[in-house]
């Protein structure tokens, strides 16, 4: 479980920088055989492997999916979806701009509508390298430009958007900056499930992607707002297991505490290296993996730069 989450962090943005455990365990090739299916509800599935967690929501007349994985994983995802439903895919919702959540878009039929938060749509035009990530050799600079704009969002929202009715209804929310400046929370009210994307990728230090508008000062507040959404029991995370609202609330507090610690150290005249060299996951946060040194240092810097 731990190895999976470390790999998940490394492949954030679809640009694998081979390091530590990833070097011993090469990333699996794009194939439906390398995608696993977890049934969350009778008509809601999480498909894992090849990038961020994909939600598959089977509605009366078609299918809406959330996130489409790394480059080359769109067709394997389409193939795997056929194992749970033969209904047509009508809509893709992307939680945010990163390559391991949006790249498969270009392999879906052009008739599939793509919906994102408005800042994510702008970020997808640029496809900037995330903060702290080294692009892999040969990684596409901008997969959408290379595919003539295919897979780009045509419908966007600012704060909230309701899609569909009754049991098919989906509620999209934007609660502020965090992992990026366009993180959508996708709620399936009839099923009491939310997909949080990478703003809650799992119990870990988040990737604070300042290059794409992310914020280490705001992320805790944004997560706390998301934890107040009604009609939610289960949270699909960006790269980890399905969690609870209590887990989300705890993660909000964890991120608030991290920001406060860094801000207090800055006021006390310490350096970013001193903070990164001494910070440990507070003992009350159980189940949090040991932080990667590079991620910790990068996150200290993001909060530091936001603090006057
Ligand atoms: Zn991400």
PDB file of C-alpha atoms and ligand atoms in Angstrom:
ATOM      1  CA  UNK A   1       0.000   0.000   0.000  1.00  0.00           C
ATOM      2  CA  UNK A   2       2.785   2.336   0.956  1.00  0.00           C
ATOM      3  CA  UNK A   3       4.758   1.590  -2.198  1.00  0.00           C
ATOM      4  CA  UNK A   4       1.687   2.286  -4.311  1.00  0.00           C
ATOM      5  CA  UNK A   5       1.202   5.692  -2.747  1.00  0.00           C
ATOM      6  CA  UNK A   6       4.855   6.621  -3.203  1.00  0.00           C
ATOM      7  CA  UNK A   7       4.627   5.651  -6.862  1.00  0.00           C
ATOM      8  CA  UNK A   8       1.456   7.667  -7.128  1.00  0.00           C
ATOM      9  CA  UNK A   9       3.254  10.737  -5.898  1.00  0.00           C
ATOM     10  CA  UNK A  10       6.164  10.193  -8.267  1.00  0.00           C
ATOM     11  CA  UNK A  11       3.937   9.922 -11.290  1.00  0.00           C
ATOM     12  CA  UNK A  12       1.938  13.013 -10.437  1.00  0.00           C
ATOM     13  CA  UNK A  13       1.747  15.083 -13.621  1.00  0.00           C
ATOM     14  CA  UNK A  14       2.499  12.056 -15.766  1.00  0.00           C
ATOM     15  CA  UNK A  15       6.156  12.881 -15.701  1.00  0.00           C
ATOM     16  CA  UNK A  16       7.887  10.059 -13.945  1.00  0.00           C
ATOM     17  CA  UNK A  17      11.153  11.024 -12.343  1.00  0.00           C
ATOM     18  CA  UNK A  18      12.722   7.666 -11.622  1.00  0.00           C
ATOM     19  CA  UNK A  19      13.875   7.582  -8.037  1.00  0.00           C
ATOM     20  CA  UNK A  20      14.203   5.334  -4.997  1.00  0.00           C
ATOM     21  CA  UNK A  21      11.490   2.685  -4.928  1.00  0.00           C
ATOM     22  CA  UNK A  22      10.274   3.470  -8.440  1.00  0.00           C
ATOM     23  CA  UNK A  23      13.634   2.439  -9.842  1.00  0.00           C
ATOM     24  CA  UNK A  24      13.192  -1.048  -8.399  1.00  0.00           C
ATOM     25  CA  UNK A  25       9.646  -1.335  -9.681  1.00  0.00           C
ATOM     26  CA  UNK A  26       9.212   0.061 -13.199  1.00  0.00           C
ATOM     27  CA  UNK A  27       5.880   1.697 -13.991  1.00  0.00           C
ATOM     28  CA  UNK A  28       3.447  -0.810 -15.547  1.00  0.00           C
ATOM     29  CA  UNK A  29       2.782  -0.568 -19.282  1.00  0.00           C
ATOM     30  CA  UNK A  30      -0.540   0.914 -20.403  1.00  0.00           C
ATOM     31  CA  UNK A  31      -2.935  -2.049 -20.534  1.00  0.00           C
ATOM     32  CA  UNK A  32      -6.434  -2.831 -19.286  1.00  0.00           C
ATOM     33  CA  UNK A  33      -4.813  -5.760 -17.438  1.00  0.00           C
ATOM     34  CA  UNK A  34      -2.916  -3.209 -15.332  1.00  0.00           C
ATOM     35  CA  UNK A  35      -6.104  -1.427 -14.249  1.00  0.00           C
ATOM     36  CA  UNK A  36      -8.010  -2.770 -11.237  1.00  0.00           C
ATOM     37  CA  UNK A  37     -11.684  -2.188 -10.456  1.00  0.00           C
ATOM     38  CA  UNK A  38     -13.111  -1.431  -7.021  1.00  0.00           C
ATOM     39  CA  UNK A  39     -16.893  -1.375  -6.744  1.00  0.00           C
ATOM     40  CA  UNK A  40     -17.874   1.479  -4.403  1.00  0.00           C
ATOM     41  CA  UNK A  41     -21.618   1.309  -5.168  1.00  0.00           C
ATOM     42  CA  UNK A  42     -23.640  -0.753  -7.662  1.00  0.00           C
ATOM     43  CA  UNK A  43     -23.177   2.001 -10.275  1.00  0.00           C
ATOM     44  CA  UNK A  44     -19.932   3.657  -9.097  1.00  0.00           C
ATOM     45  CA  UNK A  45     -16.473   2.183  -9.538  1.00  0.00           C
ATOM     46  CA  UNK A  46     -12.893   3.289  -8.898  1.00  0.00           C
ATOM     47  CA  UNK A  47     -10.413   2.204 -11.559  1.00  0.00           C
ATOM     48  CA  UNK A  48      -6.815   2.216 -10.312  1.00  0.00           C
ATOM     49  CA  UNK A  49      -3.474   2.121 -12.086  1.00  0.00           C
ATOM     50  CA  UNK A  50      -1.783   4.214 -14.759  1.00  0.00           C
ATOM     51  CA  UNK A  51      -2.159   7.501 -12.900  1.00  0.00           C
ATOM     52  CA  UNK A  52      -4.792   9.050 -10.662  1.00  0.00           C
ATOM     53  CA  UNK A  53      -7.882   7.165  -9.504  1.00  0.00           C
ATOM     54  CA  UNK A  54     -10.664   7.214 -12.102  1.00  0.00           C
ATOM     55  CA  UNK A  55     -14.305   7.203 -10.973  1.00  0.00           C
ATOM     56  CA  UNK A  56     -16.828   5.570 -13.326  1.00  0.00           C
ATOM     57  CA  UNK A  57     -20.432   6.676 -12.633  1.00  0.00           C
ATOM     58  CA  UNK A  58     -23.002   4.631 -14.563  1.00  0.00           C
ATOM     59  CA  UNK A  59     -26.118   6.726 -15.135  1.00  0.00           C
ATOM     60  CA  UNK A  60     -29.497   5.917 -16.736  1.00  0.00           C
ATOM     61  CA  UNK A  61     -28.457   6.693 -20.289  1.00  0.00           C
ATOM     62  CA  UNK A  62     -24.691   6.836 -20.234  1.00  0.00           C
ATOM     63  CA  UNK A  63     -21.512   7.092 -18.213  1.00  0.00           C
ATOM     64  CA  UNK A  64     -19.645  10.003 -16.621  1.00  0.00           C
ATOM     65  CA  UNK A  65     -16.036   9.441 -15.625  1.00  0.00           C
ATOM     66  CA  UNK A  66     -13.750  11.490 -13.415  1.00  0.00           C
ATOM     67  CA  UNK A  67     -10.096  11.712 -14.527  1.00  0.00           C
ATOM     68  CA  UNK A  68      -8.381   9.776 -17.327  1.00  0.00           C
ATOM     69  CA  UNK A  69      -4.829   8.872 -16.199  1.00  0.00           C
ATOM     70  CA  UNK A  70      -1.377   9.194 -17.832  1.00  0.00           C
ATOM     71  CA  UNK A  71      -0.554   9.448 -21.546  1.00  0.00           C
ATOM     72  CA  UNK A  72      -1.373   6.169 -23.291  1.00  0.00           C
ATOM     73  CA  UNK A  73      -3.871   5.014 -20.658  1.00  0.00           C
ATOM     74  CA  UNK A  74      -7.050   6.370 -22.312  1.00  0.00           C
ATOM     75  CA  UNK A  75      -7.700   3.322 -24.502  1.00  0.00           C
ATOM     76  CA  UNK A  76      -6.893   0.811 -21.721  1.00  0.00           C
ATOM     77  CA  UNK A  77      -9.307   2.777 -19.519  1.00  0.00           C
ATOM     78  CA  UNK A  78     -12.009   2.616 -22.219  1.00  0.00           C
ATOM     79  CA  UNK A  79     -11.400  -1.139 -22.492  1.00  0.00           C
ATOM     80  CA  UNK A  80     -11.636  -1.641 -18.738  1.00  0.00           C
ATOM     81  CA  UNK A  81     -14.823   0.434 -18.439  1.00  0.00           C
ATOM     82  CA  UNK A  82     -16.463  -2.092 -20.816  1.00  0.00           C
ATOM     83  CA  UNK A  83     -16.035  -4.713 -18.066  1.00  0.00           C
ATOM     84  CA  UNK A  84     -18.467  -2.785 -15.822  1.00  0.00           C
ATOM     85  CA  UNK A  85     -20.936  -1.278 -18.323  1.00  0.00           C
ATOM     86  CA  UNK A  86     -21.763  -1.288 -22.030  1.00  0.00           C
ATOM     87  CA  UNK A  87     -23.379   2.168 -21.851  1.00  0.00           C
ATOM     88  CA  UNK A  88     -21.707   4.976 -23.832  1.00  0.00           C
ATOM     89  CA  UNK A  89     -19.358   7.424 -22.139  1.00  0.00           C
ATOM     90  CA  UNK A  90     -20.904  10.861 -22.383  1.00  0.00           C
ATOM     91  CA  UNK A  91     -18.824  13.040 -20.099  1.00  0.00           C
ATOM     92  CA  UNK A  92     -15.349  13.405 -18.575  1.00  0.00           C
ATOM     93  CA  UNK A  93     -14.815  15.570 -15.502  1.00  0.00           C
ATOM     94  CA  UNK A  94     -11.160  16.378 -14.783  1.00  0.00           C
ATOM     95  CA  UNK A  95     -10.438  17.235 -11.137  1.00  0.00           C
ATOM     96  CA  UNK A  96      -7.357  19.322 -12.080  1.00  0.00           C
ATOM     97  CA  UNK A  97      -4.720  19.870 -14.771  1.00  0.00           C
ATOM     98  CA  UNK A  98      -2.050  17.285 -13.973  1.00  0.00           C
ATOM     99  CA  UNK A  99      -0.944  14.896 -16.691  1.00  0.00           C
ATOM    100  CA  UNK A 100      -1.744  11.767 -14.671  1.00  0.00           C
ATOM    101  CA  UNK A 101      -5.415  12.892 -14.452  1.00  0.00           C
ATOM    102  CA  UNK A 102      -6.130  14.446 -17.886  1.00  0.00           C
ATOM    103  CA  UNK A 103      -3.886  12.871 -20.533  1.00  0.00           C
ATOM    104  CA  UNK A 104      -6.211   9.968 -21.400  1.00  0.00           C
ATOM    105  CA  UNK A 105      -8.791  12.570 -22.529  1.00  0.00           C
ATOM    106  CA  UNK A 106      -7.210  12.677 -26.007  1.00  0.00           C
ATOM    107  CA  UNK A 107      -7.989   8.975 -26.589  1.00  0.00           C
ATOM    108  CA  UNK A 108     -11.741   9.316 -25.959  1.00  0.00           C
ATOM    109  CA  UNK A 109     -14.251   9.946 -28.769  1.00  0.00           C
ATOM    110  CA  UNK A 110     -14.464  13.634 -29.652  1.00  0.00           C
ATOM    111  CA  UNK A 111     -18.198  13.549 -28.814  1.00  0.00           C
ATOM    112  CA  UNK A 112     -17.432  13.109 -25.089  1.00  0.00           C
ATOM    113  CA  UNK A 113     -17.986  16.415 -23.273  1.00  0.00           C
ATOM    114  CA  UNK A 114     -15.114  17.505 -20.987  1.00  0.00           C
ATOM    115  CA  UNK A 115     -15.950  19.616 -17.909  1.00  0.00           C
ATOM    116  CA  UNK A 116     -13.495  21.328 -15.541  1.00  0.00           C
ATOM    117  CA  UNK A 117     -13.197  24.255 -13.171  1.00  0.00           C
ATOM    118  CA  UNK A 118     -12.393  27.385 -15.204  1.00  0.00           C
ATOM    119  CA  UNK A 119      -8.825  27.785 -13.893  1.00  0.00           C
ATOM    120  CA  UNK A 120      -8.113  24.165 -14.757  1.00  0.00           C
ATOM    121  CA  UNK A 121      -9.254  24.809 -18.330  1.00  0.00           C
ATOM    122  CA  UNK A 122      -6.687  27.629 -18.532  1.00  0.00           C
ATOM    123  CA  UNK A 123      -4.004  25.455 -16.925  1.00  0.00           C
ATOM    124  CA  UNK A 124      -4.708  22.699 -19.464  1.00  0.00           C
ATOM    125  CA  UNK A 125      -4.002  25.156 -22.287  1.00  0.00           C
ATOM    126  CA  UNK A 126      -0.526  25.710 -20.822  1.00  0.00           C
ATOM    127  CA  UNK A 127       0.226  22.312 -19.188  1.00  0.00           C
ATOM    128  CA  UNK A 128       2.989  23.834 -17.057  1.00  0.00           C
ATOM    129  CA  UNK A 129       5.369  21.477 -15.244  1.00  0.00           C
ATOM    130  CA  UNK A 130       4.208  21.144 -11.616  1.00  0.00           C
ATOM    131  CA  UNK A 131       6.314  22.561  -8.796  1.00  0.00           C
ATOM    132  CA  UNK A 132       8.997  20.106  -7.699  1.00  0.00           C
ATOM    133  CA  UNK A 133       8.492  17.672 -10.607  1.00  0.00           C
ATOM    134  CA  UNK A 134      11.212  16.813 -13.131  1.00  0.00           C
ATOM    135  CA  UNK A 135       9.676  16.010 -16.506  1.00  0.00           C
ATOM    136  CA  UNK A 136      10.624  12.565 -17.809  1.00  0.00           C
ATOM    137  CA  UNK A 137      12.619  12.359 -21.016  1.00  0.00           C
ATOM    138  CA  UNK A 138      10.201  12.125 -23.925  1.00  0.00           C
ATOM    139  CA  UNK A 139       7.162  13.222 -21.905  1.00  0.00           C
ATOM    140  CA  UNK A 140       4.769  15.250 -24.060  1.00  0.00           C
ATOM    141  CA  UNK A 141       5.167  18.962 -23.385  1.00  0.00           C
ATOM    142  CA  UNK A 142       1.488  19.612 -24.042  1.00  0.00           C
ATOM    143  CA  UNK A 143      -0.552  16.568 -24.980  1.00  0.00           C
ATOM    144  CA  UNK A 144      -3.569  18.668 -26.005  1.00  0.00           C
ATOM    145  CA  UNK A 145      -1.610  20.830 -28.456  1.00  0.00           C
ATOM    146  CA  UNK A 146      -0.050  17.651 -29.893  1.00  0.00           C
ATOM    147  CA  UNK A 147      -3.575  16.316 -30.474  1.00  0.00           C
ATOM    148  CA  UNK A 148      -5.057  19.404 -32.098  1.00  0.00           C
ATOM    149  CA  UNK A 149      -6.966  20.478 -28.992  1.00  0.00           C
ATOM    150  CA  UNK A 150      -8.813  17.163 -28.637  1.00  0.00           C
ATOM    151  CA  UNK A 151      -9.848  16.377 -25.066  1.00  0.00           C
ATOM    152  CA  UNK A 152      -9.880  20.002 -23.935  1.00  0.00           C
ATOM    153  CA  UNK A 153     -12.772  21.191 -21.748  1.00  0.00           C
ATOM    154  CA  UNK A 154     -15.635  22.930 -23.563  1.00  0.00           C
ATOM    155  CA  UNK A 155     -17.726  23.506 -20.449  1.00  0.00           C
ATOM    156  CA  UNK A 156     -16.381  25.125 -17.266  1.00  0.00           C
ATOM    157  CA  UNK A 157     -17.640  26.393 -13.922  1.00  0.00           C
ATOM    158  CA  UNK A 158     -16.376  28.908 -11.384  1.00  0.00           C
ATOM    159  CA  UNK A 159     -17.750  27.934  -7.939  1.00  0.00           C
ATOM    160  CA  UNK A 160     -20.555  25.386  -8.402  1.00  0.00           C
ATOM    161  CA  UNK A 161     -22.260  23.471 -11.198  1.00  0.00           C
ATOM    162  CA  UNK A 162     -25.119  20.941 -11.141  1.00  0.00           C
ATOM    163  CA  UNK A 163     -25.135  18.303 -13.872  1.00  0.00           C
ATOM    164  CA  UNK A 164     -28.165  16.038 -14.429  1.00  0.00           C
ATOM    165  CA  UNK A 165     -31.130  15.208 -12.205  1.00  0.00           C
ATOM    166  CA  UNK A 166     -32.383  12.686  -9.680  1.00  0.00           C
ATOM    167  CA  UNK A 167     -30.134   9.696  -9.106  1.00  0.00           C
ATOM    168  CA  UNK A 168     -27.909  10.842 -11.988  1.00  0.00           C
ATOM    169  CA  UNK A 169     -27.174  14.243 -10.456  1.00  0.00           C
ATOM    170  CA  UNK A 170     -23.565  15.393 -10.030  1.00  0.00           C
ATOM    171  CA  UNK A 171     -22.562  18.468  -8.033  1.00  0.00           C
ATOM    172  CA  UNK A 172     -19.238  20.159  -8.820  1.00  0.00           C
ATOM    173  CA  UNK A 173     -17.642  22.499  -6.287  1.00  0.00           C
ATOM    174  CA  UNK A 174     -14.612  24.754  -6.197  1.00  0.00           C
ATOM    175  CA  UNK A 175     -13.603  25.842  -2.702  1.00  0.00           C
ATOM    176  CA  UNK A 176     -10.357  27.729  -3.330  1.00  0.00           C
ATOM    177  CA  UNK A 177      -6.684  27.120  -3.964  1.00  0.00           C
ATOM    178  CA  UNK A 178      -4.840  24.047  -2.775  1.00  0.00           C
ATOM    179  CA  UNK A 179      -3.079  21.400  -4.863  1.00  0.00           C
ATOM    180  CA  UNK A 180      -3.605  23.803  -7.827  1.00  0.00           C
ATOM    181  CA  UNK A 181      -5.915  26.783  -8.365  1.00  0.00           C
ATOM    182  CA  UNK A 182      -8.566  24.671 -10.087  1.00  0.00           C
ATOM    183  CA  UNK A 183      -9.294  21.630  -7.904  1.00  0.00           C
ATOM    184  CA  UNK A 184     -12.856  20.403  -8.444  1.00  0.00           C
ATOM    185  CA  UNK A 185     -14.691  18.330  -5.818  1.00  0.00           C
ATOM    186  CA  UNK A 186     -17.090  15.989  -7.619  1.00  0.00           C
ATOM    187  CA  UNK A 187     -20.106  14.836  -5.581  1.00  0.00           C
ATOM    188  CA  UNK A 188     -22.556  12.046  -6.432  1.00  0.00           C
ATOM    189  CA  UNK A 189     -25.332  12.965  -3.926  1.00  0.00           C
ATOM    190  CA  UNK A 190     -27.555   9.911  -4.487  1.00  0.00           C
ATOM    191  CA  UNK A 191     -24.590   7.683  -3.618  1.00  0.00           C
ATOM    192  CA  UNK A 192     -23.159   9.930  -0.870  1.00  0.00           C
ATOM    193  CA  UNK A 193     -19.705   9.794  -2.463  1.00  0.00           C
ATOM    194  CA  UNK A 194     -17.242  12.563  -3.401  1.00  0.00           C
ATOM    195  CA  UNK A 195     -14.170  12.370  -5.667  1.00  0.00           C
ATOM    196  CA  UNK A 196     -11.608  14.814  -4.262  1.00  0.00           C
ATOM    197  CA  UNK A 197      -8.804  14.361  -6.791  1.00  0.00           C
ATOM    198  CA  UNK A 198      -5.266  15.208  -5.714  1.00  0.00           C
ATOM    199  CA  UNK A 199      -6.130  17.939  -3.249  1.00  0.00           C
ATOM    200  CA  UNK A 200      -6.675  14.814  -1.135  1.00  0.00           C
ATOM    201  CA  UNK A 201      -4.448  12.300  -2.918  1.00  0.00           C
ATOM    202  CA  UNK A 202      -4.049  10.303   0.305  1.00  0.00           C
ATOM    203  CA  UNK A 203      -2.629  10.698   3.802  1.00  0.00           C
ATOM    204  CA  UNK A 204       0.644  12.362   2.881  1.00  0.00           C
ATOM    205  CA  UNK A 205       2.317  15.689   2.267  1.00  0.00           C
ATOM    206  CA  UNK A 206       0.404  17.126  -0.715  1.00  0.00           C
ATOM    207  CA  UNK A 207       2.037  18.289  -3.901  1.00  0.00           C
ATOM    208  CA  UNK A 208       1.658  22.075  -3.609  1.00  0.00           C
ATOM    209  CA  UNK A 209       1.820  23.060  -7.258  1.00  0.00           C
ATOM    210  CA  UNK A 210       2.517  26.780  -7.073  1.00  0.00           C
ATOM    211  CA  UNK A 211       3.331  26.744 -10.814  1.00  0.00           C
ATOM    212  CA  UNK A 212      -0.365  25.960 -11.388  1.00  0.00           C
ATOM    213  CA  UNK A 213      -1.730  28.283  -8.709  1.00  0.00           C
ATOM    214  CA  UNK A 214      -1.526  25.885  -5.740  1.00  0.00           C
ATOM    215  CA  UNK A 215      -1.249  27.231  -2.190  1.00  0.00           C
ATOM    216  CA  UNK A 216       0.184  25.782   0.999  1.00  0.00           C
ATOM    217  CA  UNK A 217      -1.460  28.525   3.077  1.00  0.00           C
ATOM    218  CA  UNK A 218      -4.937  28.033   1.590  1.00  0.00           C
ATOM    219  CA  UNK A 219      -5.077  24.254   1.118  1.00  0.00           C
ATOM    220  CA  UNK A 220      -6.177  23.482   4.685  1.00  0.00           C
ATOM    221  CA  UNK A 221      -9.005  26.037   4.515  1.00  0.00           C
ATOM    222  CA  UNK A 222     -10.097  24.736   1.117  1.00  0.00           C
ATOM    223  CA  UNK A 223     -10.176  21.149   2.410  1.00  0.00           C
ATOM    224  CA  UNK A 224     -12.131  22.216   5.503  1.00  0.00           C
ATOM    225  CA  UNK A 225     -14.816  23.788   3.276  1.00  0.00           C
ATOM    226  CA  UNK A 226     -15.028  20.561   1.258  1.00  0.00           C
ATOM    227  CA  UNK A 227     -15.515  18.577   4.464  1.00  0.00           C
ATOM    228  CA  UNK A 228     -18.770  20.504   5.133  1.00  0.00           C
ATOM    229  CA  UNK A 229     -20.496  19.345   1.924  1.00  0.00           C
ATOM    230  CA  UNK A 230     -23.791  17.578   2.729  1.00  0.00           C
ATOM    231  CA  UNK A 231     -24.760  14.137   1.460  1.00  0.00           C
ATOM    232  CA  UNK A 232     -21.249  12.654   1.532  1.00  0.00           C
ATOM    233  CA  UNK A 233     -20.000   9.614   3.463  1.00  0.00           C
ATOM    234  CA  UNK A 234     -17.155   8.306   1.296  1.00  0.00           C
ATOM    235  CA  UNK A 235     -14.285  10.151  -0.375  1.00  0.00           C
ATOM    236  CA  UNK A 236     -12.476   8.832  -3.437  1.00  0.00           C
ATOM    237  CA  UNK A 237      -8.906  10.103  -3.092  1.00  0.00           C
ATOM    238  CA  UNK A 238      -6.580  11.033  -5.952  1.00  0.00           C
ATOM    239  CA  UNK A 239      -4.202   8.102  -5.525  1.00  0.00           C
ATOM    240  CA  UNK A 240      -5.081   6.211  -2.343  1.00  0.00           C
ATOM    241  CA  UNK A 241      -7.958   4.220  -0.833  1.00  0.00           C
ATOM    242  CA  UNK A 242     -11.553   5.366  -0.421  1.00  0.00           C
ATOM    243  CA  UNK A 243     -11.711   7.393   2.809  1.00  0.00           C
ATOM    244  CA  UNK A 244     -14.241   9.124   5.071  1.00  0.00           C
ATOM    245  CA  UNK A 245     -15.298  12.711   5.758  1.00  0.00           C
ATOM    246  CA  UNK A 246     -13.500  12.411   9.117  1.00  0.00           C
ATOM    247  CA  UNK A 247     -10.304  11.591   7.204  1.00  0.00           C
ATOM    248  CA  UNK A 248     -10.830  14.668   5.021  1.00  0.00           C
ATOM    249  CA  UNK A 249     -11.402  16.870   8.075  1.00  0.00           C
ATOM    250  CA  UNK A 250      -8.225  15.487   9.652  1.00  0.00           C
ATOM    251  CA  UNK A 251      -6.291  16.132   6.439  1.00  0.00           C
ATOM    252  CA  UNK A 252      -7.497  19.753   6.462  1.00  0.00           C
ATOM    253  CA  UNK A 253      -6.168  20.153  10.015  1.00  0.00           C
ATOM    254  CA  UNK A 254      -2.895  18.434   9.066  1.00  0.00           C
ATOM    255  CA  UNK A 255      -2.321  20.917   6.244  1.00  0.00           C
ATOM    256  CA  UNK A 256      -3.317  23.919   8.383  1.00  0.00           C
ATOM    257  CA  UNK A 257      -0.881  22.793  11.049  1.00  0.00           C
ATOM    258  CA  UNK A 258       1.938  22.379   8.523  1.00  0.00           C
ATOM    259  CA  UNK A 259       1.405  25.905   7.179  1.00  0.00           C
ATOM    260  CA  UNK A 260       1.241  27.362  10.697  1.00  0.00           C
ATOM    261  CA  UNK A 261       4.462  25.601  11.678  1.00  0.00           C
ATOM    262  CA  UNK A 262       6.343  26.949   8.658  1.00  0.00           C
ATOM    263  CA  UNK A 263       4.947  30.449   9.132  1.00  0.00           C
ATOM    264  CA  UNK A 264       5.920  30.463  12.822  1.00  0.00           C
ATOM    265  CA  UNK A 265       9.456  29.327  11.933  1.00  0.00           C
ATOM    266  CA  UNK A 266       9.789  32.116   9.387  1.00  0.00           C
ATOM    267  CA  UNK A 267       8.677  34.688  11.963  1.00  0.00           C
ATOM    268  CA  UNK A 268      11.179  33.196  14.429  1.00  0.00           C
ATOM    269  CA  UNK A 269      14.007  33.824  11.962  1.00  0.00           C
ATOM    270  CA  UNK A 270      14.726  30.248  10.936  1.00  0.00           C
ATOM    271  CA  UNK A 271      15.612  29.174   7.398  1.00  0.00           C
ATOM    272  CA  UNK A 272      13.575  26.895   5.083  1.00  0.00           C
ATOM    273  CA  UNK A 273      16.369  24.289   5.322  1.00  0.00           C
ATOM    274  CA  UNK A 274      16.147  24.305   9.117  1.00  0.00           C
ATOM    275  CA  UNK A 275      12.385  23.738   8.992  1.00  0.00           C
ATOM    276  CA  UNK A 276      12.629  20.975   6.385  1.00  0.00           C
ATOM    277  CA  UNK A 277      15.496  19.362   8.291  1.00  0.00           C
ATOM    278  CA  UNK A 278      13.599  19.047  11.556  1.00  0.00           C
ATOM    279  CA  UNK A 279       9.889  18.703  10.683  1.00  0.00           C
ATOM    280  CA  UNK A 280       8.258  15.339  11.337  1.00  0.00           C
ATOM    281  CA  UNK A 281       4.675  14.150  10.809  1.00  0.00           C
ATOM    282  CA  UNK A 282       2.994  15.012  14.147  1.00  0.00           C
ATOM    283  CA  UNK A 283       2.337  11.792  16.093  1.00  0.00           C
ATOM    284  CA  UNK A 284      -1.430  12.354  16.255  1.00  0.00           C
ATOM    285  CA  UNK A 285      -1.675  11.881  12.467  1.00  0.00           C
ATOM    286  CA  UNK A 286      -1.568   8.110  12.189  1.00  0.00           C
ATOM    287  CA  UNK A 287      -1.308   6.305   8.873  1.00  0.00           C
ATOM    288  CA  UNK A 288       0.665   9.118   7.236  1.00  0.00           C
ATOM    289  CA  UNK A 289       3.699   7.827   5.326  1.00  0.00           C
ATOM    290  CA  UNK A 290       7.155   9.247   5.974  1.00  0.00           C
ATOM    291  CA  UNK A 291       7.530  12.387   3.876  1.00  0.00           C
ATOM    292  CA  UNK A 292       9.917  12.432   0.942  1.00  0.00           C
ATOM    293  CA  UNK A 293      12.698  14.929   1.693  1.00  0.00           C
ATOM    294  CA  UNK A 294      12.330  16.689  -1.659  1.00  0.00           C
ATOM    295  CA  UNK A 295       8.551  17.063  -1.289  1.00  0.00           C
ATOM    296  CA  UNK A 296       8.938  18.377   2.252  1.00  0.00           C
ATOM    297  CA  UNK A 297      11.552  20.942   1.204  1.00  0.00           C
ATOM    298  CA  UNK A 298       9.437  22.077  -1.753  1.00  0.00           C
ATOM    299  CA  UNK A 299       6.329  22.487   0.428  1.00  0.00           C
ATOM    300  CA  UNK A 300       8.205  24.484   3.047  1.00  0.00           C
ATOM    301  CA  UNK A 301       9.334  26.807   0.258  1.00  0.00           C
ATOM    302  CA  UNK A 302       5.819  27.225  -1.153  1.00  0.00           C
ATOM    303  CA  UNK A 303       4.415  28.270   2.269  1.00  0.00           C
ATOM    304  CA  UNK A 304       7.508  30.419   2.890  1.00  0.00           C
ATOM    305  CA  UNK A 305       7.074  32.312  -0.370  1.00  0.00           C
ATOM    306  CA  UNK A 306       3.387  32.941   0.391  1.00  0.00           C
ATOM    307  CA  UNK A 307       4.197  34.346   3.846  1.00  0.00           C
ATOM    308  CA  UNK A 308       5.080  38.019   4.064  1.00  0.00           C
TER     309      UNK A 308
HETATM  310 ZN1  LIG B   1      -2.155  16.294  -9.248  1.00  0.00          ZN
END
